[in-house]
PDB file of C-alpha atoms and ligand atoms in Angstrom:
ATOM      1  CA  UNK A  27     -12.970  25.014 -27.620  1.00 55.00           C
ATOM      2  CA  UNK A  28      -9.981  24.469 -29.912  1.00 61.00           C
ATOM      3  CA  UNK A  29      -8.551  20.958 -30.165  1.00 80.00           C
ATOM      4  CA  UNK A  30      -5.201  21.951 -31.557  1.00 87.00           C
ATOM      5  CA  UNK A  31      -2.685  23.703 -29.344  1.00 93.00           C
ATOM      6  CA  UNK A  32      -1.649  27.059 -30.783  1.00 94.00           C
ATOM      7  CA  UNK A  33       1.892  28.277 -30.344  1.00 96.00           C
ATOM      8  CA  UNK A  34       3.427  31.498 -31.606  1.00 96.00           C
ATOM      9  CA  UNK A  35       6.838  31.132 -33.240  1.00 98.00           C
ATOM     10  CA  UNK A  36       9.491  33.393 -34.709  1.00 98.00           C
ATOM     11  CA  UNK A  37       8.973  32.812 -38.438  1.00 98.00           C
ATOM     12  CA  UNK A  38      12.685  32.395 -39.242  1.00 98.00           C
ATOM     13  CA  UNK A  39      12.838  29.375 -36.915  1.00 97.00           C
ATOM     14  CA  UNK A  40      10.212  27.705 -39.119  1.00 97.00           C
ATOM     15  CA  UNK A  41      12.474  28.197 -42.129  1.00 97.00           C
ATOM     16  CA  UNK A  42      10.926  31.396 -43.520  1.00 98.00           C
ATOM     17  CA  UNK A  43      13.541  33.629 -45.152  1.00 98.00           C
ATOM     18  CA  UNK A  44      12.755  36.718 -43.122  1.00 98.00           C
ATOM     19  CA  UNK A  45      16.070  37.498 -41.418  1.00 98.00           C
ATOM     20  CA  UNK A  46      17.801  40.817 -42.084  1.00 97.00           C
ATOM     21  CA  UNK A  47      19.987  39.190 -44.768  1.00 97.00           C
ATOM     22  CA  UNK A  48      17.204  37.135 -46.350  1.00 97.00           C
ATOM     23  CA  UNK A  49      18.244  33.911 -44.650  1.00 97.00           C
ATOM     24  CA  UNK A  50      16.313  31.681 -42.244  1.00 97.00           C
ATOM     25  CA  UNK A  51      17.192  29.948 -38.986  1.00 97.00           C
ATOM     26  CA  UNK A  52      15.221  26.716 -39.405  1.00 97.00           C
ATOM     27  CA  UNK A  53      15.222  24.480 -36.350  1.00 96.00           C
ATOM     28  CA  UNK A  54      14.651  20.763 -36.930  1.00 95.00           C
ATOM     29  CA  UNK A  55      12.922  20.040 -33.597  1.00 93.00           C
ATOM     30  CA  UNK A  56      10.418  22.831 -34.241  1.00 95.00           C
ATOM     31  CA  UNK A  57       9.695  21.978 -37.879  1.00 96.00           C
ATOM     32  CA  UNK A  58       9.917  18.180 -37.772  1.00 93.00           C
ATOM     33  CA  UNK A  59       8.630  17.277 -34.305  1.00 91.00           C
ATOM     34  CA  UNK A  60       6.752  20.039 -32.519  1.00 93.00           C
ATOM     35  CA  UNK A  61       4.964  20.959 -35.769  1.00 93.00           C
ATOM     36  CA  UNK A  62       3.237  17.545 -35.821  1.00 91.00           C
ATOM     37  CA  UNK A  63       1.419  18.251 -32.553  1.00 91.00           C
ATOM     38  CA  UNK A  64       0.672  21.966 -32.466  1.00 94.00           C
ATOM     39  CA  UNK A  65      -0.626  24.677 -34.755  1.00 95.00           C
ATOM     40  CA  UNK A  66       1.941  27.414 -35.231  1.00 96.00           C
ATOM     41  CA  UNK A  67       1.257  31.111 -35.550  1.00 95.00           C
ATOM     42  CA  UNK A  68       4.427  32.302 -37.339  1.00 97.00           C
ATOM     43  CA  UNK A  69       5.436  35.913 -36.806  1.00 96.00           C
ATOM     44  CA  UNK A  70       8.350  38.069 -37.803  1.00 98.00           C
ATOM     45  CA  UNK A  71       8.019  41.255 -35.741  1.00 98.00           C
ATOM     46  CA  UNK A  72      10.577  43.162 -37.821  1.00 98.00           C
ATOM     47  CA  UNK A  73       8.908  42.391 -41.157  1.00 98.00           C
ATOM     48  CA  UNK A  74       5.428  42.858 -39.685  1.00 97.00           C
ATOM     49  CA  UNK A  75       6.179  46.353 -38.444  1.00 96.00           C
ATOM     50  CA  UNK A  76       7.397  47.446 -41.868  1.00 96.00           C
ATOM     51  CA  UNK A  77      11.082  46.575 -42.210  1.00 97.00           C
ATOM     52  CA  UNK A  78      11.950  45.001 -45.550  1.00 95.00           C
ATOM     53  CA  UNK A  79      13.965  41.907 -46.546  1.00 97.00           C
ATOM     54  CA  UNK A  80      16.888  42.379 -46.756  1.00 96.00           C
ATOM     55  CA  UNK A  81      17.239  45.232 -44.266  1.00 97.00           C
ATOM     56  CA  UNK A  82      19.805  46.855 -42.097  1.00 97.00           C
ATOM     57  CA  UNK A  83      20.292  45.327 -38.657  1.00 96.00           C
ATOM     58  CA  UNK A  84      18.471  46.953 -35.786  1.00 97.00           C
ATOM     59  CA  UNK A  85      19.562  47.035 -32.173  1.00 96.00           C
ATOM     60  CA  UNK A  86      18.116  47.907 -28.810  1.00 97.00           C
ATOM     61  CA  UNK A  87      19.558  51.085 -27.347  1.00 96.00           C
ATOM     62  CA  UNK A  88      19.146  52.167 -23.752  1.00 95.00           C
ATOM     63  CA  UNK A  89      18.321  55.889 -23.953  1.00 94.00           C
ATOM     64  CA  UNK A  90      18.337  56.888 -20.276  1.00 92.00           C
ATOM     65  CA  UNK A  91      16.205  53.905 -19.289  1.00 91.00           C
ATOM     66  CA  UNK A  92      13.978  54.078 -22.371  1.00 95.00           C
ATOM     67  CA  UNK A  93      14.801  51.104 -24.630  1.00 96.00           C
ATOM     68  CA  UNK A  94      14.548  52.121 -28.293  1.00 97.00           C
ATOM     69  CA  UNK A  95      14.784  49.939 -31.405  1.00 98.00           C
ATOM     70  CA  UNK A  96      17.200  51.703 -33.722  1.00 97.00           C
ATOM     71  CA  UNK A  97      18.610  50.998 -37.208  1.00 96.00           C
ATOM     72  CA  UNK A  98      22.311  50.209 -36.836  1.00 92.00           C
ATOM     73  CA  UNK A  99      23.556  52.309 -39.789  1.00 92.00           C
ATOM     74  CA  UNK A 100      20.782  54.821 -40.421  1.00 95.00           C
ATOM     75  CA  UNK A 101      19.763  55.512 -36.823  1.00 95.00           C
ATOM     76  CA  UNK A 102      16.120  55.143 -37.924  1.00 97.00           C
ATOM     77  CA  UNK A 103      13.926  54.705 -34.852  1.00 98.00           C
ATOM     78  CA  UNK A 104      11.468  51.789 -35.195  1.00 98.00           C
ATOM     79  CA  UNK A 105      10.255  51.892 -31.595  1.00 98.00           C
ATOM     80  CA  UNK A 106       6.829  53.438 -32.122  1.00 97.00           C
ATOM     81  CA  UNK A 107       6.009  51.298 -35.164  1.00 97.00           C
ATOM     82  CA  UNK A 108       7.036  48.111 -33.365  1.00 97.00           C
ATOM     83  CA  UNK A 109       5.050  49.108 -30.271  1.00 97.00           C
ATOM     84  CA  UNK A 110       1.943  49.894 -32.338  1.00 96.00           C
ATOM     85  CA  UNK A 111       2.126  46.567 -34.215  1.00 96.00           C
ATOM     86  CA  UNK A 112       2.887  44.567 -31.052  1.00 96.00           C
ATOM     87  CA  UNK A 113      -0.035  46.189 -29.208  1.00 94.00           C
ATOM     88  CA  UNK A 114      -2.485  45.170 -31.964  1.00 93.00           C
ATOM     89  CA  UNK A 115      -1.015  41.706 -32.277  1.00 92.00           C
ATOM     90  CA  UNK A 116      -1.049  40.951 -28.554  1.00 91.00           C
ATOM     91  CA  UNK A 117      -4.740  41.871 -28.418  1.00 87.00           C
ATOM     92  CA  UNK A 118      -5.425  39.389 -31.222  1.00 86.00           C
ATOM     93  CA  UNK A 119      -3.309  36.654 -29.643  1.00 82.00           C
ATOM     94  CA  UNK A 120      -5.363  36.927 -26.458  1.00 75.00           C
ATOM     95  CA  UNK A 121      -8.461  35.956 -28.480  1.00 79.00           C
ATOM     96  CA  UNK A 122      -6.512  33.149 -30.191  1.00 81.00           C
ATOM     97  CA  UNK A 123      -5.948  31.245 -26.955  1.00 85.00           C
ATOM     98  CA  UNK A 124      -2.207  31.019 -27.431  1.00 91.00           C
ATOM     99  CA  UNK A 125      -0.578  28.341 -25.232  1.00 94.00           C
ATOM    100  CA  UNK A 126       3.104  29.131 -25.725  1.00 95.00           C
ATOM    101  CA  UNK A 127       5.741  30.885 -27.788  1.00 97.00           C
ATOM    102  CA  UNK A 128       9.048  29.806 -29.316  1.00 98.00           C
ATOM    103  CA  UNK A 129      11.312  32.742 -30.043  1.00 98.00           C
ATOM    104  CA  UNK A 130      14.644  33.030 -31.815  1.00 97.00           C
ATOM    105  CA  UNK A 131      17.589  33.289 -29.489  1.00 92.00           C
ATOM    106  CA  UNK A 132      19.804  36.402 -29.435  1.00 86.00           C
ATOM    107  CA  UNK A 133      17.706  38.508 -31.812  1.00 95.00           C
ATOM    108  CA  UNK A 134      17.197  42.220 -30.993  1.00 97.00           C
ATOM    109  CA  UNK A 135      13.457  41.721 -31.463  1.00 98.00           C
ATOM    110  CA  UNK A 136      12.776  38.093 -30.493  1.00 98.00           C
ATOM    111  CA  UNK A 137      15.403  37.081 -27.894  1.00 97.00           C
ATOM    112  CA  UNK A 138      14.178  35.762 -24.570  1.00 97.00           C
ATOM    113  CA  UNK A 139      17.155  36.737 -22.399  1.00 94.00           C
ATOM    114  CA  UNK A 140      20.185  37.024 -24.663  1.00 93.00           C
ATOM    115  CA  UNK A 141      19.348  40.112 -26.733  1.00 93.00           C
ATOM    116  CA  UNK A 142      22.104  42.738 -26.576  1.00 94.00           C
ATOM    117  CA  UNK A 143      21.138  46.142 -25.259  1.00 95.00           C
ATOM    118  CA  UNK A 144      23.544  48.913 -26.294  1.00 94.00           C
ATOM    119  CA  UNK A 145      24.423  52.248 -24.736  1.00 93.00           C
ATOM    120  CA  UNK A 146      23.881  55.407 -26.787  1.00 91.00           C
ATOM    121  CA  UNK A 147      27.639  55.725 -27.126  1.00 88.00           C
ATOM    122  CA  UNK A 148      28.392  52.333 -28.601  1.00 80.00           C
ATOM    123  CA  UNK A 149      29.046  48.969 -26.964  1.00 80.00           C
ATOM    124  CA  UNK A 150      26.548  46.516 -25.506  1.00 75.00           C
ATOM    125  CA  UNK A 151      25.879  47.202 -21.823  1.00 82.00           C
ATOM    126  CA  UNK A 152      23.799  44.199 -20.928  1.00 92.00           C
ATOM    127  CA  UNK A 153      21.583  41.421 -22.251  1.00 94.00           C
ATOM    128  CA  UNK A 154      17.842  41.039 -21.942  1.00 94.00           C
ATOM    129  CA  UNK A 155      14.631  40.193 -23.793  1.00 97.00           C
ATOM    130  CA  UNK A 156      14.323  41.335 -27.399  1.00 97.00           C
ATOM    131  CA  UNK A 157      12.066  44.297 -28.053  1.00 98.00           C
ATOM    132  CA  UNK A 158       9.014  42.290 -29.128  1.00 97.00           C
ATOM    133  CA  UNK A 159       9.506  39.533 -26.545  1.00 97.00           C
ATOM    134  CA  UNK A 160       9.673  42.164 -23.786  1.00 97.00           C
ATOM    135  CA  UNK A 161       6.179  43.334 -24.848  1.00 96.00           C
ATOM    136  CA  UNK A 162       4.993  39.714 -24.919  1.00 96.00           C
ATOM    137  CA  UNK A 163       6.351  39.083 -21.412  1.00 95.00           C
ATOM    138  CA  UNK A 164       4.754  42.269 -20.050  1.00 94.00           C
ATOM    139  CA  UNK A 165       1.380  41.256 -21.416  1.00 92.00           C
ATOM    140  CA  UNK A 166       1.571  37.497 -20.714  1.00 89.00           C
ATOM    141  CA  UNK A 167       4.102  37.053 -17.890  1.00 87.00           C
ATOM    142  CA  UNK A 168       3.183  33.434 -17.253  1.00 84.00           C
ATOM    143  CA  UNK A 169       2.928  32.264 -20.868  1.00 92.00           C
ATOM    144  CA  UNK A 170       5.413  29.430 -21.558  1.00 95.00           C
ATOM    145  CA  UNK A 171       8.094  31.053 -23.737  1.00 96.00           C
ATOM    146  CA  UNK A 172      11.289  29.391 -24.843  1.00 97.00           C
ATOM    147  CA  UNK A 173      13.952  29.844 -27.481  1.00 97.00           C
ATOM    148  CA  UNK A 174      14.674  27.282 -30.166  1.00 96.00           C
ATOM    149  CA  UNK A 175      18.174  26.993 -28.702  1.00 96.00           C
ATOM    150  CA  UNK A 176      17.102  26.344 -25.106  1.00 95.00           C
ATOM    151  CA  UNK A 177      14.623  23.724 -26.344  1.00 95.00           C
ATOM    152  CA  UNK A 178      17.631  21.592 -27.282  1.00 92.00           C
ATOM    153  CA  UNK A 179      18.145  21.005 -23.546  1.00 91.00           C
ATOM    154  CA  UNK A 180      15.992  18.052 -22.409  1.00 87.00           C
ATOM    155  CA  UNK A 181      15.052  19.554 -19.015  1.00 88.00           C
ATOM    156  CA  UNK A 182      13.954  22.872 -20.530  1.00 92.00           C
ATOM    157  CA  UNK A 183      12.128  21.138 -23.372  1.00 91.00           C
ATOM    158  CA  UNK A 184      10.269  18.872 -20.979  1.00 90.00           C
ATOM    159  CA  UNK A 185       9.258  21.805 -18.761  1.00 92.00           C
ATOM    160  CA  UNK A 186       8.067  23.801 -21.754  1.00 95.00           C
ATOM    161  CA  UNK A 187       5.967  20.947 -23.141  1.00 93.00           C
ATOM    162  CA  UNK A 188       4.370  20.244 -19.753  1.00 93.00           C
ATOM    163  CA  UNK A 189       3.482  23.916 -19.227  1.00 95.00           C
ATOM    164  CA  UNK A 190       2.037  24.316 -22.718  1.00 95.00           C
ATOM    165  CA  UNK A 191      -0.277  21.338 -22.249  1.00 94.00           C
ATOM    166  CA  UNK A 192      -1.397  22.490 -18.789  1.00 96.00           C
ATOM    167  CA  UNK A 193      -2.219  25.909 -20.218  1.00 95.00           C
ATOM    168  CA  UNK A 194      -4.273  24.273 -22.987  1.00 94.00           C
ATOM    169  CA  UNK A 195      -6.249  22.256 -20.418  1.00 95.00           C
ATOM    170  CA  UNK A 196      -6.680  25.393 -18.306  1.00 96.00           C
ATOM    171  CA  UNK A 197      -8.084  27.323 -21.268  1.00 93.00           C
ATOM    172  CA  UNK A 198     -10.426  24.414 -22.050  1.00 94.00           C
ATOM    173  CA  UNK A 199     -11.589  24.407 -18.426  1.00 96.00           C
ATOM    174  CA  UNK A 200     -12.367  28.137 -18.564  1.00 94.00           C
ATOM    175  CA  UNK A 201     -14.214  27.644 -21.852  1.00 92.00           C
ATOM    176  CA  UNK A 202     -16.550  25.182 -20.115  1.00 93.00           C
ATOM    177  CA  UNK A 203     -17.613  27.886 -17.633  1.00 94.00           C
ATOM    178  CA  UNK A 204     -16.349  28.506 -14.116  1.00 93.00           C
ATOM    179  CA  UNK A 205     -17.522  25.813 -11.750  1.00 94.00           C
ATOM    180  CA  UNK A 206     -15.701  24.963  -8.538  1.00 95.00           C
ATOM    181  CA  UNK A 207     -16.362  21.245  -9.016  1.00 95.00           C
ATOM    182  CA  UNK A 208     -14.560  21.317 -12.373  1.00 96.00           C
ATOM    183  CA  UNK A 209     -11.681  23.260 -10.832  1.00 97.00           C
ATOM    184  CA  UNK A 210     -11.311  20.708  -8.028  1.00 97.00           C
ATOM    185  CA  UNK A 211     -11.256  17.920 -10.608  1.00 97.00           C
ATOM    186  CA  UNK A 212      -8.653  19.817 -12.660  1.00 98.00           C
ATOM    187  CA  UNK A 213      -6.516  20.311  -9.559  1.00 98.00           C
ATOM    188  CA  UNK A 214      -6.803  16.674  -8.513  1.00 97.00           C
ATOM    189  CA  UNK A 215      -5.556  15.464 -11.893  1.00 97.00           C
ATOM    190  CA  UNK A 216      -2.612  17.904 -11.859  1.00 98.00           C
ATOM    191  CA  UNK A 217      -1.475  17.354  -8.278  1.00 97.00           C
ATOM    192  CA  UNK A 218       1.643  15.339  -9.064  1.00 97.00           C
ATOM    193  CA  UNK A 219       2.612  17.583 -11.925  1.00 97.00           C
ATOM    194  CA  UNK A 220       2.326  20.737  -9.784  1.00 98.00           C
ATOM    195  CA  UNK A 221       4.303  19.070  -6.966  1.00 97.00           C
ATOM    196  CA  UNK A 222       7.104  18.357  -9.410  1.00 96.00           C
ATOM    197  CA  UNK A 223       7.449  22.073 -10.071  1.00 96.00           C
ATOM    198  CA  UNK A 224       6.686  23.705  -6.743  1.00 97.00           C
ATOM    199  CA  UNK A 225       5.795  21.903  -3.532  1.00 96.00           C
ATOM    200  CA  UNK A 226       4.979  25.135  -1.708  1.00 97.00           C
ATOM    201  CA  UNK A 227       2.726  26.327  -4.528  1.00 97.00           C
ATOM    202  CA  UNK A 228       1.054  22.928  -4.570  1.00 97.00           C
ATOM    203  CA  UNK A 229       0.165  23.326  -0.872  1.00 97.00           C
ATOM    204  CA  UNK A 230      -1.046  26.909  -1.384  1.00 97.00           C
ATOM    205  CA  UNK A 231      -3.316  25.768  -4.212  1.00 97.00           C
ATOM    206  CA  UNK A 232      -4.748  23.085  -1.928  1.00 96.00           C
ATOM    207  CA  UNK A 233      -5.480  25.700   0.768  1.00 96.00           C
ATOM    208  CA  UNK A 234      -7.055  27.999  -1.778  1.00 96.00           C
ATOM    209  CA  UNK A 235      -9.465  25.295  -2.902  1.00 95.00           C
ATOM    210  CA  UNK A 236     -10.150  24.350   0.721  1.00 93.00           C
ATOM    211  CA  UNK A 237     -11.339  27.910   1.342  1.00 90.00           C
ATOM    212  CA  UNK A 238     -13.093  28.358  -1.992  1.00 84.00           C
ATOM    213  CA  UNK A 239     -16.540  28.694  -0.395  1.00 84.00           C
ATOM    214  CA  UNK A 240     -15.450  31.965   1.281  1.00 82.00           C
ATOM    215  CA  UNK A 241     -14.786  33.718  -2.042  1.00 85.00           C
ATOM    216  CA  UNK A 242     -16.781  34.145  -5.211  1.00 93.00           C
ATOM    217  CA  UNK A 243     -16.052  31.690  -8.005  1.00 94.00           C
ATOM    218  CA  UNK A 244     -14.398  34.183 -10.371  1.00 95.00           C
ATOM    219  CA  UNK A 245     -11.985  35.251  -7.607  1.00 94.00           C
ATOM    220  CA  UNK A 246     -11.066  31.636  -6.876  1.00 96.00           C
ATOM    221  CA  UNK A 247     -10.407  30.909 -10.550  1.00 96.00           C
ATOM    222  CA  UNK A 248      -8.307  34.074 -10.957  1.00 95.00           C
ATOM    223  CA  UNK A 249      -6.237  33.325  -7.847  1.00 96.00           C
ATOM    224  CA  UNK A 250      -5.870  29.659  -8.796  1.00 97.00           C
ATOM    225  CA  UNK A 251      -4.730  30.449 -12.355  1.00 96.00           C
ATOM    226  CA  UNK A 252      -2.161  33.012 -11.201  1.00 95.00           C
ATOM    227  CA  UNK A 253      -0.756  30.698  -8.547  1.00 97.00           C
ATOM    228  CA  UNK A 254      -0.772  27.640 -10.806  1.00 97.00           C
ATOM    229  CA  UNK A 255       1.212  29.254 -13.601  1.00 95.00           C
ATOM    230  CA  UNK A 256       3.570  30.942 -11.160  1.00 95.00           C
ATOM    231  CA  UNK A 257       4.281  27.479  -9.722  1.00 96.00           C
ATOM    232  CA  UNK A 258       4.764  25.953 -13.159  1.00 96.00           C
ATOM    233  CA  UNK A 259       7.233  28.676 -14.083  1.00 93.00           C
ATOM    234  CA  UNK A 260       9.607  27.026 -11.581  1.00 95.00           C
ATOM    235  CA  UNK A 261      11.555  24.201 -13.201  1.00 93.00           C
ATOM    236  CA  UNK A 262      10.715  20.587 -12.429  1.00 94.00           C
ATOM    237  CA  UNK A 263      14.292  19.443 -11.783  1.00 94.00           C
ATOM    238  CA  UNK A 264      15.483  15.797 -11.615  1.00 94.00           C
ATOM    239  CA  UNK A 265      15.531  16.000  -7.801  1.00 96.00           C
ATOM    240  CA  UNK A 266      11.968  17.323  -7.622  1.00 97.00           C
ATOM    241  CA  UNK A 267      10.773  14.753 -10.177  1.00 96.00           C
ATOM    242  CA  UNK A 268      12.495  11.965  -8.260  1.00 97.00           C
ATOM    243  CA  UNK A 269      10.668  13.062  -5.064  1.00 97.00           C
ATOM    244  CA  UNK A 270       7.339  12.910  -6.870  1.00 97.00           C
ATOM    245  CA  UNK A 271       8.136   9.496  -8.345  1.00 97.00           C
ATOM    246  CA  UNK A 272       9.080   8.184  -4.885  1.00 97.00           C
ATOM    247  CA  UNK A 273       5.816   9.585  -3.539  1.00 96.00           C
ATOM    248  CA  UNK A 274       3.938   7.717  -6.301  1.00 96.00           C
ATOM    249  CA  UNK A 275       5.823   4.553  -5.532  1.00 95.00           C
ATOM    250  CA  UNK A 276       4.516   4.733  -1.964  1.00 95.00           C
ATOM    251  CA  UNK A 277       1.071   3.833  -3.336  1.00 95.00           C
ATOM    252  CA  UNK A 278       2.382   0.371  -4.243  1.00 94.00           C
ATOM    253  CA  UNK A 279       3.910  -0.547  -0.872  1.00 88.00           C
ATOM    254  CA  UNK A 280       1.790  -3.645  -0.553  1.00 92.00           C
ATOM    255  CA  UNK A 281       1.455  -4.485  -4.237  1.00 95.00           C
ATOM    256  CA  UNK A 282       4.976  -4.798  -5.581  1.00 95.00           C
ATOM    257  CA  UNK A 283       7.326  -7.629  -4.704  1.00 94.00           C
ATOM    258  CA  UNK A 284      10.888  -6.737  -3.772  1.00 94.00           C
ATOM    259  CA  UNK A 285      12.197  -7.304  -7.302  1.00 95.00           C
ATOM    260  CA  UNK A 286       9.635  -4.979  -8.887  1.00 95.00           C
ATOM    261  CA  UNK A 287      10.212  -2.408  -6.156  1.00 95.00           C
ATOM    262  CA  UNK A 288      13.918  -2.526  -6.851  1.00 96.00           C
ATOM    263  CA  UNK A 289      13.309  -2.077 -10.577  1.00 96.00           C
ATOM    264  CA  UNK A 290      11.280   1.089  -9.935  1.00 96.00           C
ATOM    265  CA  UNK A 291      13.926   2.400  -7.525  1.00 97.00           C
ATOM    266  CA  UNK A 292      16.645   1.691 -10.086  1.00 97.00           C
ATOM    267  CA  UNK A 293      14.761   3.534 -12.819  1.00 97.00           C
ATOM    268  CA  UNK A 294      14.214   6.541 -10.555  1.00 97.00           C
ATOM    269  CA  UNK A 295      17.909   6.547  -9.629  1.00 97.00           C
ATOM    270  CA  UNK A 296      18.970   6.242 -13.284  1.00 96.00           C
ATOM    271  CA  UNK A 297      16.682   9.109 -14.213  1.00 94.00           C
ATOM    272  CA  UNK A 298      18.024  11.247 -11.357  1.00 95.00           C
ATOM    273  CA  UNK A 299      21.571  10.531 -12.531  1.00 95.00           C
ATOM    274  CA  UNK A 300      20.657  11.700 -16.057  1.00 91.00           C
ATOM    275  CA  UNK A 301      21.066   8.287 -17.703  1.00 92.00           C
ATOM    276  CA  UNK A 302      17.464   7.802 -18.850  1.00 91.00           C
ATOM    277  CA  UNK A 303      14.592  10.216 -19.621  1.00 89.00           C
ATOM    278  CA  UNK A 304      11.828  10.932 -17.121  1.00 90.00           C
ATOM    279  CA  UNK A 305       9.267   9.219 -19.296  1.00 89.00           C
ATOM    280  CA  UNK A 306      10.752   5.770 -18.480  1.00 92.00           C
ATOM    281  CA  UNK A 307      10.027   5.699 -14.697  1.00 95.00           C
ATOM    282  CA  UNK A 308       6.792   7.599 -15.407  1.00 94.00           C
ATOM    283  CA  UNK A 309       5.630   4.912 -17.855  1.00 92.00           C
ATOM    284  CA  UNK A 310       6.556   2.141 -15.428  1.00 95.00           C
ATOM    285  CA  UNK A 311       4.581   3.725 -12.573  1.00 96.00           C
ATOM    286  CA  UNK A 312       1.650   4.377 -14.884  1.00 94.00           C
ATOM    287  CA  UNK A 313       1.681   0.697 -15.807  1.00 95.00           C
ATOM    288  CA  UNK A 314       1.488  -0.298 -12.117  1.00 96.00           C
ATOM    289  CA  UNK A 315      -1.211   2.307 -11.434  1.00 96.00           C
ATOM    290  CA  UNK A 316      -3.409   0.494 -13.940  1.00 94.00           C
ATOM    291  CA  UNK A 317      -2.366  -3.016 -13.022  1.00 95.00           C
ATOM    292  CA  UNK A 318      -3.081  -2.465  -9.315  1.00 96.00           C
ATOM    293  CA  UNK A 319      -6.081  -0.223  -9.885  1.00 95.00           C
ATOM    294  CA  UNK A 320      -4.925   3.034  -8.295  1.00 96.00           C
ATOM    295  CA  UNK A 321      -7.452   5.518  -9.670  1.00 95.00           C
ATOM    296  CA  UNK A 322      -5.805   8.566  -8.078  1.00 95.00           C
ATOM    297  CA  UNK A 323      -2.514   7.783  -9.834  1.00 96.00           C
ATOM    298  CA  UNK A 324      -4.096   6.623 -13.074  1.00 93.00           C
ATOM    299  CA  UNK A 325      -5.837   9.971 -13.543  1.00 95.00           C
ATOM    300  CA  UNK A 326      -2.678  12.047 -12.972  1.00 96.00           C
ATOM    301  CA  UNK A 327      -1.574  13.915 -16.094  1.00 95.00           C
ATOM    302  CA  UNK A 328       1.956  13.570 -14.736  1.00 95.00           C
ATOM    303  CA  UNK A 329       1.861   9.791 -15.172  1.00 93.00           C
ATOM    304  CA  UNK A 330      -0.608   9.692 -18.008  1.00 88.00           C
ATOM    305  CA  UNK A 331      -0.087  12.680 -20.319  1.00 86.00           C
ATOM    306  CA  UNK A 332      -2.244  13.557 -23.334  1.00 84.00           C
ATOM    307  CA  UNK A 333      -1.198  11.421 -26.368  1.00 78.00           C
ATOM    308  CA  UNK A 334       0.443  14.352 -28.175  1.00 79.00           C
ATOM    309  CA  UNK A 335       2.179  15.431 -24.978  1.00 82.00           C
ATOM    310  CA  UNK A 336       3.431  11.880 -24.471  1.00 76.00           C
ATOM    311  CA  UNK A 337       4.877  11.773 -27.997  1.00 77.00           C
ATOM    312  CA  UNK A 338       6.726  15.024 -27.389  1.00 79.00           C
ATOM    313  CA  UNK A 339       7.953  13.908 -23.970  1.00 78.00           C
ATOM    314  CA  UNK A 340       9.098  10.622 -25.489  1.00 71.00           C
ATOM    315  CA  UNK A 341      11.168  12.656 -27.868  1.00 60.00           C
ATOM    316  CA  UNK A 342      13.004  14.363 -24.990  1.00 51.00           C
TER     317      UNK A 342
HETATM  318  S1  SF4 B   1      14.430  36.644 -35.045  1.00 95.20           S
HETATM  319 FE1  SF4 B   1      12.385  37.505 -35.072  1.00 95.20          FE
HETATM  320  S2  SF4 B   1      12.598  39.494 -36.036  1.00 95.20           S
HETATM  321 FE2  SF4 B   1      14.464  38.326 -36.509  1.00 95.20          FE
HETATM  322  S3  SF4 B   1      14.019  37.361 -38.456  1.00 95.20           S
HETATM  323 FE3  SF4 B   1      13.446  35.903 -36.887  1.00 95.20          FE
HETATM  324  S4  SF4 B   1      11.276  36.284 -36.583  1.00 95.20           S
HETATM  325 FE4  SF4 B   1      12.083  38.062 -37.657  1.00 95.20          FE
END
C-alpha cells in the first residue's frame, strides 16, 4: 500500500522544457502547492514517442473518422508510434496505482477537451481530447483528469482534489482484500461526500450494499467502484454542497443555541453565494461534530478530510 498519492502530469506543466519550441508551461499551483502533497509521474507523450526538442508542431487530423497525429509541415504520421507508446505506458500506470492526471490544456497530445481536430483539407473542425489523453480516457474513464488551466477554478480544483483522495482510499481498501464489512465502513465514511456529488448515486450505492448478500463479493466491489466513481464524476456544486451542509446541521437541532445556529446558517449562505470557500462551513460543522460527540459526522471524510487533502482544500 503506497502512502503517497501518485498523479500523472504533463511534464511541461512541471517546468520541463519539452514543448515543441523548447519552452515549458510551468504552473505555480502544480509545482508549488500540489507537489507538496502528491508524487508526480511526469510524462511528455510527444518526446516519449520519439519526437525531438525542438520539433515541428503536430496536429490531430480527422481522416474519415480515424483521428491521426500528423506533423504540421512534413505530414509525418506519428499515430502508430504514439499508440504503441501509450499502450505500454497505460499498462504500467495501472500497476502504479495512479490516482489522477493533470494535463496541459489545448495541446494536440495532452488536451482534455480543447485540443483542435483538423479536417484533411485544412481548418479545425472541432475540439476534443488530445491524442494521448483520448487513450487515457478510453482506458481509465473514471480517473480524475484535469487541466492546469481548469484547476485555477476553485470549484473544479475542489472536485478534483476530493476525487483524487477518494480514489486513493479506494485503492487502499482494495489492497487490504475484498471484505464486505470494510466496504460498508468505507461507504459510511463517504456518505456525505457522495451525496454532495450525486444524491441519486448515493441512494443506489446504499441499495447495492443492502443487497450485497445476494451477489458474490467481487461483483459487489466491481459494481460499487463503477457506481461510486461515476457519481463522483458529477460536480459537487455550491447548491449540492449547501444541501449536504444543511443536512449535517440537522444533527445539531438540540445542541446549538439560536446564535450558533444562525452563525452556521450564515456561513452556509455565504459559501453558497461564493463569498467564502467551502472549507469554512465544513470546519465549523466538524468542530460541532466533535464538541457534541456526533460520531457519524465526525468520521465523515467530507467534514474531516485527510490532512494533505485539507491543506489542498484550504488552498482553494
Ligand atoms: S503538452 Fe504534453 S506533449 Fe506537449 S509538451 Fe507538454 S507534456 Fe509534451
